[in-house]
């Protein structure tokens, strides 16, 4: 359900999705900003689509048709936040993109994900809490998981299940764990801990 | 709050905690069974202490005084389920206990935890969902984390943060991830995946 905007290929162009009309893009961004503000004020279960619509200044029908439910809102907000990372991963010639050595791509991706998670703890927590089991079908999660699996096939010794290892690395970004680490030592501490752990997993 | 029974040292003796009166033990077990049954029927947020008390045939005050809230109930139920594992880990001369090689102790512990999580998915999910950030102060989690950290200090190369690595290994037992893996391949698949992953992490 929901998150029709967050299909496997999301292209943000000047804040608009490809093919999206300017007024639709404005509404989408207003709804996502309203979601974010409500998330900062209260827990993920404690606000309604009505409140999101009122705050964004759009009709409830607009929110409902476009996002479906809170789960769809959190998926779309996560996809928006992850857009820059998705672009970097897909761009040849960059440190994270196709053609770079797999080890560097993987460690660089985890660095970026540490920053993203550390700066969006409430969103990561809400996404897990509300999407729960559906998380494994969420387009952003699926994209991250596929990317990591592809790199881990090249990097891990035979006999290790790369799909499970990819889930295991993404589990480092559990919202509660991220909050626990960031509260103790900031986003830097999270980035260092994740990198050290991944380097141990990848050592030749 | 809650979970007064689940202090760092829990000793189960014939179903009774040390120093616990027989009637108190009966009530505790009835409350835990009722919690479990309600958990199997509905989600962790969808039942009240009143319902637990009614089903267990005890007063609401008994549940409230002893467990505090749902979080306390889930902590106590997890502690009960984990009691056998806690005993094995503390018993010298067993495969998991003091004196056995650290690598074997760690892999054996993860095997047992895979079984425990795979057979108690609803409880693991409820515990995370309801205890959330408090999970890191939960006596059972703290005990598991301390045990793994102690073993990882001996097993991981210098420069890896053993405390973070212990959180990372426990994150493999995220309720949603466990459900995802078990639905695809059963508890056996979970055990094999966790073991393969841990062996990769620990390889010399």
Coordinates of C-alpha atoms in Angstrom, one line a residue:
Chain A
X1 CA 0.0 0.0 0.0
X2 CA 1.0 3.7 -0.3
X3 CA 4.2 5.1 -1.6
X4 CA 3.3 5.0 -5.2
X5 CA 6.0 7.6 -5.9
X6 CA 8.7 5.4 -4.4
X7 CA 9.0 2.8 -7.2
X8 CA 12.4 1.1 -7.9
X9 CA 13.6 4.0 -10.1
X10 CA 13.0 7.4 -8.4
X11 CA 14.5 10.3 -10.2
X12 CA 14.5 13.7 -8.4
X13 CA 14.9 16.6 -10.8
X14 CA 15.0 19.9 -9.0
X15 CA 12.7 18.5 -6.3
X16 CA 10.3 17.0 -8.9
X17 CA 9.8 13.4 -9.8
X18 CA 10.0 12.7 -13.5
X19 CA 6.6 13.4 -15.1
X20 CA 5.3 15.1 -12.0
X21 CA 3.4 18.4 -12.5
X22 CA 4.7 21.4 -10.6
X23 CA 1.6 21.7 -8.3
X24 CA 1.7 18.0 -7.5
X25 CA 5.4 18.4 -6.6
X26 CA 4.6 21.3 -4.3
X27 CA 1.8 19.4 -2.6
X28 CA 4.1 16.3 -2.2
X29 CA 6.8 18.3 -0.6
X30 CA 4.4 20.2 1.7
X31 CA 3.0 16.8 2.9
X32 CA 6.5 15.4 3.5
X33 CA 7.5 18.5 5.4
X34 CA 4.4 18.3 7.5
X35 CA 5.0 14.6 8.2
X36 CA 8.5 15.4 9.3
X37 CA 7.4 18.2 11.6
X38 CA 4.8 16.0 13.2
X39 CA 7.3 13.2 13.6
X40 CA 9.7 15.5 15.4
X41 CA 6.9 16.5 17.8
X42 CA 5.3 13.2 18.6
X43 CA 5.8 9.5 18.1
X44 CA 5.0 7.8 14.8
X45 CA 1.8 6.3 16.0
X46 CA 0.5 9.6 17.5
X47 CA -0.6 11.6 14.5
X48 CA -3.2 11.1 11.8
X49 CA -3.4 11.8 8.0
X50 CA -5.9 14.5 8.9
X51 CA -3.3 16.3 10.9
X52 CA -0.7 15.9 8.1
X53 CA -3.2 17.3 5.6
X54 CA -4.2 20.3 7.8
X55 CA -0.6 21.2 8.5
X56 CA 0.4 20.8 4.8
X57 CA -2.6 22.9 3.7
X58 CA -3.9 20.3 1.3
X59 CA -7.1 18.2 1.3
X60 CA -7.1 14.9 3.2
X61 CA -8.0 13.2 -0.1
X62 CA -4.7 14.4 -1.6
X63 CA -2.7 12.8 1.2
X64 CA -4.7 9.6 1.1
X65 CA -4.7 9.1 -2.7
X66 CA -1.0 9.8 -3.0
X67 CA 0.4 8.1 0.1
X68 CA -2.3 5.7 1.3
X69 CA -1.4 5.6 5.0
X70 CA 1.3 6.6 7.5
X71 CA 3.4 3.7 6.2
X72 CA 3.3 5.2 2.7
X73 CA 4.2 8.6 4.1
X74 CA 7.3 7.3 5.9
X75 CA 8.3 5.3 2.9
X76 CA 8.1 8.4 0.7
X77 CA 10.0 10.5 3.2
X78 CA 12.7 7.9 3.5
X79 CA 12.9 7.7 -0.3
X80 CA 13.3 11.4 -0.6
X81 CA 16.0 11.5 2.1
X82 CA 17.8 8.6 0.4
X83 CA 17.6 10.1 -3.2
X84 CA 21.1 11.7 -3.1
X85 CA 22.6 8.4 -2.0
X86 CA 20.6 6.4 -4.6
X87 CA 22.0 8.8 -7.3
X88 CA 25.6 8.4 -6.0
X89 CA 25.3 4.6 -6.1
X90 CA 24.1 4.7 -9.6
X91 CA 26.6 7.2 -11.0
X92 CA 29.7 5.8 -12.8
X93 CA 32.9 7.5 -12.0
X94 CA 32.0 8.4 -8.4
X95 CA 33.5 6.7 -5.3
X96 CA 30.2 4.8 -4.7
X97 CA 29.2 4.2 -8.3
X98 CA 29.7 1.4 -10.8
X99 CA 33.4 0.8 -11.7
X100 CA 34.8 1.7 -8.3
X101 CA 36.3 -1.2 -6.3
X102 CA 33.6 -3.1 -4.4
X103 CA 35.2 -2.8 -1.0
X104 CA 35.4 1.0 -1.4
X105 CA 31.8 1.2 -2.7
X106 CA 30.5 -0.9 0.3
X107 CA 32.4 1.1 3.0
X108 CA 31.5 4.4 1.4
X109 CA 27.8 3.4 1.2
X110 CA 27.8 2.5 4.9
X111 CA 29.5 5.8 5.7
X112 CA 26.7 7.6 3.9
X113 CA 24.0 5.5 5.5
X114 CA 25.5 6.2 8.9
X115 CA 25.2 9.9 8.3
X116 CA 21.6 9.5 6.9
X117 CA 20.5 7.4 9.8
X118 CA 22.3 9.5 12.4
X119 CA 20.6 12.6 11.2
X120 CA 17.1 11.0 10.7
X121 CA 16.7 8.9 13.8
X122 CA 13.0 9.6 14.3
X123 CA 12.3 8.8 10.6
X124 CA 14.3 5.5 10.7
X125 CA 12.5 4.5 13.9
X126 CA 9.0 5.4 12.6
X127 CA 9.7 3.6 9.3
X128 CA 10.6 0.4 11.1
X129 CA 7.8 0.7 13.7
X130 CA 5.0 1.4 11.2
X131 CA 6.2 -0.5 8.2
X132 CA 7.4 -3.5 10.4
X133 CA 7.4 -6.7 8.3
X134 CA 6.6 -4.7 5.2
X135 CA 9.9 -3.0 5.5
X136 CA 11.4 -5.9 3.5
X137 CA 9.2 -4.9 0.6
X138 CA 9.8 -1.2 0.9
X139 CA 11.4 0.1 -2.3
X140 CA 14.3 1.9 -0.5
X141 CA 15.1 -1.1 1.7
X142 CA 14.9 -3.4 -1.3
X143 CA 17.3 -1.1 -3.3
X144 CA 19.8 -0.9 -0.4
X145 CA 19.6 -4.6 0.2
X146 CA 20.1 -5.5 -3.5
X147 CA 23.1 -3.1 -3.7
X148 CA 24.8 -4.6 -0.6
X149 CA 24.1 -8.2 -1.7
X150 CA 25.7 -7.5 -5.1
X151 CA 28.8 -6.2 -3.4
X152 CA 29.0 -8.8 -0.7
X153 CA 28.9 -11.6 -3.3
X154 CA 32.2 -10.3 -4.5
X155 CA 33.6 -9.5 -1.0
X156 CA 32.7 -12.4 1.3
X157 CA 34.2 -15.8 1.4
X158 CA 32.2 -18.6 -0.3
X159 CA 29.8 -20.2 2.1
X160 CA 28.5 -17.0 3.6
X161 CA 24.9 -16.1 2.6
X162 CA 25.3 -12.7 1.0
X163 CA 21.6 -11.9 1.2
X164 CA 21.6 -12.6 5.0
X165 CA 24.8 -10.6 5.4
X166 CA 23.2 -7.6 3.6
X167 CA 20.2 -7.8 6.0
X168 CA 22.7 -8.0 8.9
X169 CA 24.5 -4.9 7.8
X170 CA 21.3 -3.0 7.3
X171 CA 20.2 -4.1 10.8
X172 CA 23.1 -1.9 12.1
X173 CA 20.7 1.0 11.2
X174 CA 17.9 -0.1 13.5
X175 CA 16.4 3.2 14.7
X176 CA 16.8 2.3 18.4
X177 CA 20.4 1.1 18.0
X178 CA 21.3 4.3 16.1
X179 CA 19.7 6.4 18.8
X180 CA 21.6 4.5 21.5
X181 CA 25.0 4.9 19.7
X182 CA 24.4 8.5 18.6
X183 CA 23.2 9.6 22.1
X184 CA 26.5 8.3 23.5
X185 CA 28.9 9.6 20.9
X186 CA 27.2 11.5 18.1
X187 CA 27.0 10.6 14.4
X188 CA 30.8 10.4 14.2
X189 CA 30.8 7.6 16.7
X190 CA 28.1 5.7 14.7
X191 CA 30.1 6.1 11.5
X192 CA 33.4 4.9 13.1
X193 CA 31.7 2.0 14.8
X194 CA 29.9 0.8 11.6
X195 CA 33.1 1.2 9.5
X196 CA 35.2 -0.7 12.0
X197 CA 32.7 -3.5 12.2
X198 CA 32.3 -3.7 8.4
X199 CA 36.1 -3.7 7.9
X200 CA 36.3 -6.7 10.3
X201 CA 33.6 -8.5 8.4
X202 CA 35.4 -7.8 5.1
X203 CA 39.0 -8.5 6.1
X204 CA 40.7 -10.7 3.5
Chain B
X1 CA 9.8 0.3 35.7
X2 CA 8.4 -3.1 35.7
X3 CA 10.2 -6.5 35.6
X4 CA 11.3 -6.5 39.2
X5 CA 11.8 -10.2 38.9
X6 CA 14.2 -10.0 36.0
X7 CA 17.3 -8.6 37.9
X8 CA 20.8 -9.5 36.8
X9 CA 20.8 -12.8 38.6
X10 CA 17.6 -14.8 37.9
X11 CA 17.6 -18.3 39.3
X12 CA 14.7 -20.5 38.4
X13 CA 14.2 -23.4 40.8
X14 CA 11.4 -25.8 39.9
X15 CA 9.6 -22.8 38.2
X16 CA 10.1 -20.6 41.3
X17 CA 12.4 -17.6 41.7
X18 CA 14.6 -17.8 44.7
X19 CA 12.8 -16.5 47.7
X20 CA 9.4 -16.5 45.9
X21 CA 6.4 -17.9 47.8
X22 CA 4.5 -20.7 46.0
X23 CA 1.3 -18.7 45.5
X24 CA 3.3 -15.8 44.1
X25 CA 5.0 -18.2 41.7
X26 CA 1.7 -19.6 40.6
X27 CA 0.3 -16.1 40.0
X28 CA 3.5 -15.1 38.1
X29 CA 3.3 -18.1 35.8
X30 CA -0.4 -17.6 35.2
X31 CA 0.2 -14.0 34.3
X32 CA 3.0 -14.9 31.9
X33 CA 0.9 -17.6 30.2
X34 CA -2.0 -15.1 29.8
X35 CA 0.4 -12.6 28.3
X36 CA 1.7 -15.2 25.9
X37 CA -1.8 -16.3 24.8
X38 CA -2.9 -12.7 24.2
X39 CA 0.3 -12.0 22.3
X40 CA -0.5 -14.9 20.0
X41 CA -4.0 -13.6 19.4
X42 CA -3.3 -9.9 18.8
X43 CA -0.4 -7.5 18.4
X44 CA 1.6 -6.3 21.4
X45 CA -0.2 -2.9 21.5
X46 CA -3.6 -4.4 21.3
X47 CA -4.2 -5.8 24.8
X48 CA -4.4 -4.3 28.3
X49 CA -3.2 -5.3 31.7
X50 CA -6.9 -5.7 32.6
X51 CA -7.2 -8.4 30.0
X52 CA -4.1 -10.1 31.2
X53 CA -5.4 -10.1 34.8
X54 CA -8.8 -11.4 33.8
X55 CA -7.3 -14.2 31.7
X56 CA -4.9 -15.2 34.4
X57 CA -7.6 -15.1 37.1
X58 CA -5.7 -12.6 39.3
X59 CA -6.5 -9.1 40.4
X60 CA -5.3 -6.2 38.2
X61 CA -3.3 -4.9 41.2
X62 CA -1.3 -8.1 41.3
X63 CA -0.3 -7.6 37.6
X64 CA 0.4 -3.9 38.0
X65 CA 2.4 -4.2 41.3
X66 CA 4.5 -7.1 39.9
X67 CA 5.1 -6.1 36.3
X68 CA 4.3 -2.3 36.1
X69 CA 3.2 -2.3 32.5
X70 CA 3.2 -4.2 29.2
X71 CA 6.9 -3.5 28.8
X72 CA 7.5 -5.2 32.2
X73 CA 5.4 -8.2 31.2
X74 CA 7.4 -8.7 28.0
X75 CA 10.7 -8.3 29.8
X76 CA 9.6 -10.9 32.4
X77 CA 8.4 -13.3 29.7
X78 CA 11.6 -13.0 27.8
X79 CA 13.6 -13.6 31.0
X80 CA 11.7 -16.7 31.7
X81 CA 12.2 -18.0 28.1
X82 CA 15.9 -17.2 28.3
X83 CA 16.4 -18.8 31.7
X84 CA 17.7 -22.1 30.4
X85 CA 20.2 -20.3 28.1
X86 CA 21.3 -18.1 31.0
X87 CA 22.0 -21.2 33.1
X88 CA 24.0 -22.9 30.3
X89 CA 26.1 -19.8 29.8
X90 CA 26.9 -19.7 33.5
X91 CA 27.6 -23.4 34.1
X92 CA 31.3 -24.4 33.9
X93 CA 31.9 -27.7 32.0
X94 CA 29.2 -27.2 29.4
X95 CA 29.8 -26.2 25.8
X96 CA 28.5 -22.7 26.4
X97 CA 29.9 -22.2 29.9
X98 CA 33.1 -20.7 31.4
X99 CA 36.2 -22.7 30.4
X100 CA 35.0 -23.7 27.0
X101 CA 36.9 -22.1 24.0
X102 CA 35.5 -18.6 23.4
X103 CA 34.8 -19.3 19.7
X104 CA 32.7 -22.4 20.5
X105 CA 30.9 -20.5 23.3
X106 CA 30.0 -17.7 21.0
X107 CA 28.8 -19.8 18.1
X108 CA 26.9 -22.1 20.5
X109 CA 25.2 -19.2 22.2
X110 CA 24.1 -17.8 18.8
X111 CA 22.7 -21.3 17.8
X112 CA 20.6 -21.3 21.0
X113 CA 19.5 -17.7 20.5
X114 CA 18.4 -18.6 16.9
X115 CA 16.3 -21.4 18.3
X116 CA 14.9 -19.1 21.0
X117 CA 14.1 -16.2 18.6
X118 CA 12.7 -18.5 15.9
X119 CA 10.3 -20.1 18.3
X120 CA 9.3 -16.9 20.0
X121 CA 9.0 -14.4 17.1
X122 CA 5.9 -12.7 18.5
X123 CA 7.6 -12.2 21.8
X124 CA 10.8 -10.8 20.3
X125 CA 8.8 -8.4 18.2
X126 CA 6.7 -7.3 21.1
X127 CA 9.7 -6.8 23.3
X128 CA 11.4 -4.6 20.8
X129 CA 8.3 -2.7 19.8
X130 CA 7.1 -1.9 23.4
X131 CA 10.5 -1.7 25.1
X132 CA 12.0 0.2 22.2
X133 CA 14.9 2.3 23.4
X134 CA 14.6 0.8 26.9
X135 CA 15.6 -2.5 25.4
X136 CA 19.2 -1.5 26.0
X137 CA 18.6 -1.4 29.7
X138 CA 16.5 -4.6 29.8
X139 CA 18.2 -7.2 32.1
X140 CA 18.1 -10.0 29.5
X141 CA 19.5 -7.8 26.7
X142 CA 22.2 -6.4 29.0
X143 CA 23.2 -9.9 30.1
X144 CA 23.4 -11.2 26.5
X145 CA 25.3 -8.1 25.4
X146 CA 27.8 -8.4 28.2
X147 CA 28.3 -12.1 27.5
X148 CA 29.0 -11.4 23.8
X149 CA 31.2 -8.4 24.4
X150 CA 33.4 -10.5 26.7
X151 CA 33.8 -13.2 24.1
X152 CA 34.3 -10.7 21.2
X153 CA 37.1 -9.0 23.1
X154 CA 39.0 -12.3 22.8
X155 CA 37.9 -13.1 19.3
X156 CA 37.9 -9.9 17.2
X157 CA 41.1 -8.2 15.8
X158 CA 42.2 -5.1 17.7
X159 CA 40.6 -1.9 16.5
X160 CA 37.1 -3.4 16.3
X161 CA 34.7 -2.1 18.9
X162 CA 33.5 -5.3 20.7
X163 CA 30.5 -3.5 22.3
X164 CA 29.2 -2.4 19.0
X165 CA 29.9 -5.8 17.4
X166 CA 27.9 -7.4 20.2
X167 CA 24.9 -5.0 19.5
X168 CA 25.4 -5.9 15.8
X169 CA 25.1 -9.6 16.5
X170 CA 22.1 -9.2 18.7
X171 CA 20.5 -7.1 15.9
X172 CA 20.4 -10.3 13.9
X173 CA 17.5 -11.3 16.2
X174 CA 15.4 -8.3 15.3
X175 CA 11.8 -9.7 15.4
X176 CA 10.9 -8.6 11.9
X177 CA 14.1 -10.0 10.4
X178 CA 13.7 -13.3 12.3
X179 CA 10.1 -13.5 10.9
X180 CA 11.3 -12.7 7.4
X181 CA 14.0 -15.4 7.5
X182 CA 11.9 -18.1 9.3
X183 CA 8.9 -17.6 7.0
X184 CA 11.2 -18.3 4.0
X185 CA 13.2 -21.3 5.4
X186 CA 12.2 -22.1 9.0
X187 CA 14.2 -22.0 12.2
X188 CA 16.9 -24.2 10.6
X189 CA 17.5 -21.6 7.9
X190 CA 17.8 -18.9 10.6
X191 CA 20.3 -20.9 12.6
X192 CA 22.4 -21.7 9.5
X193 CA 22.4 -18.1 8.3
X194 CA 23.4 -16.7 11.7
X195 CA 26.1 -19.3 12.1
X196 CA 27.6 -18.7 8.6
X197 CA 27.6 -15.0 9.2
X198 CA 29.2 -15.2 12.6
X199 CA 31.9 -17.6 11.3
X200 CA 32.7 -15.1 8.6
X201 CA 33.0 -12.3 11.2
X202 CA 35.2 -14.5 13.4
X203 CA 37.5 -16.0 10.8
X204 CA 41.1 -15.8 11.8

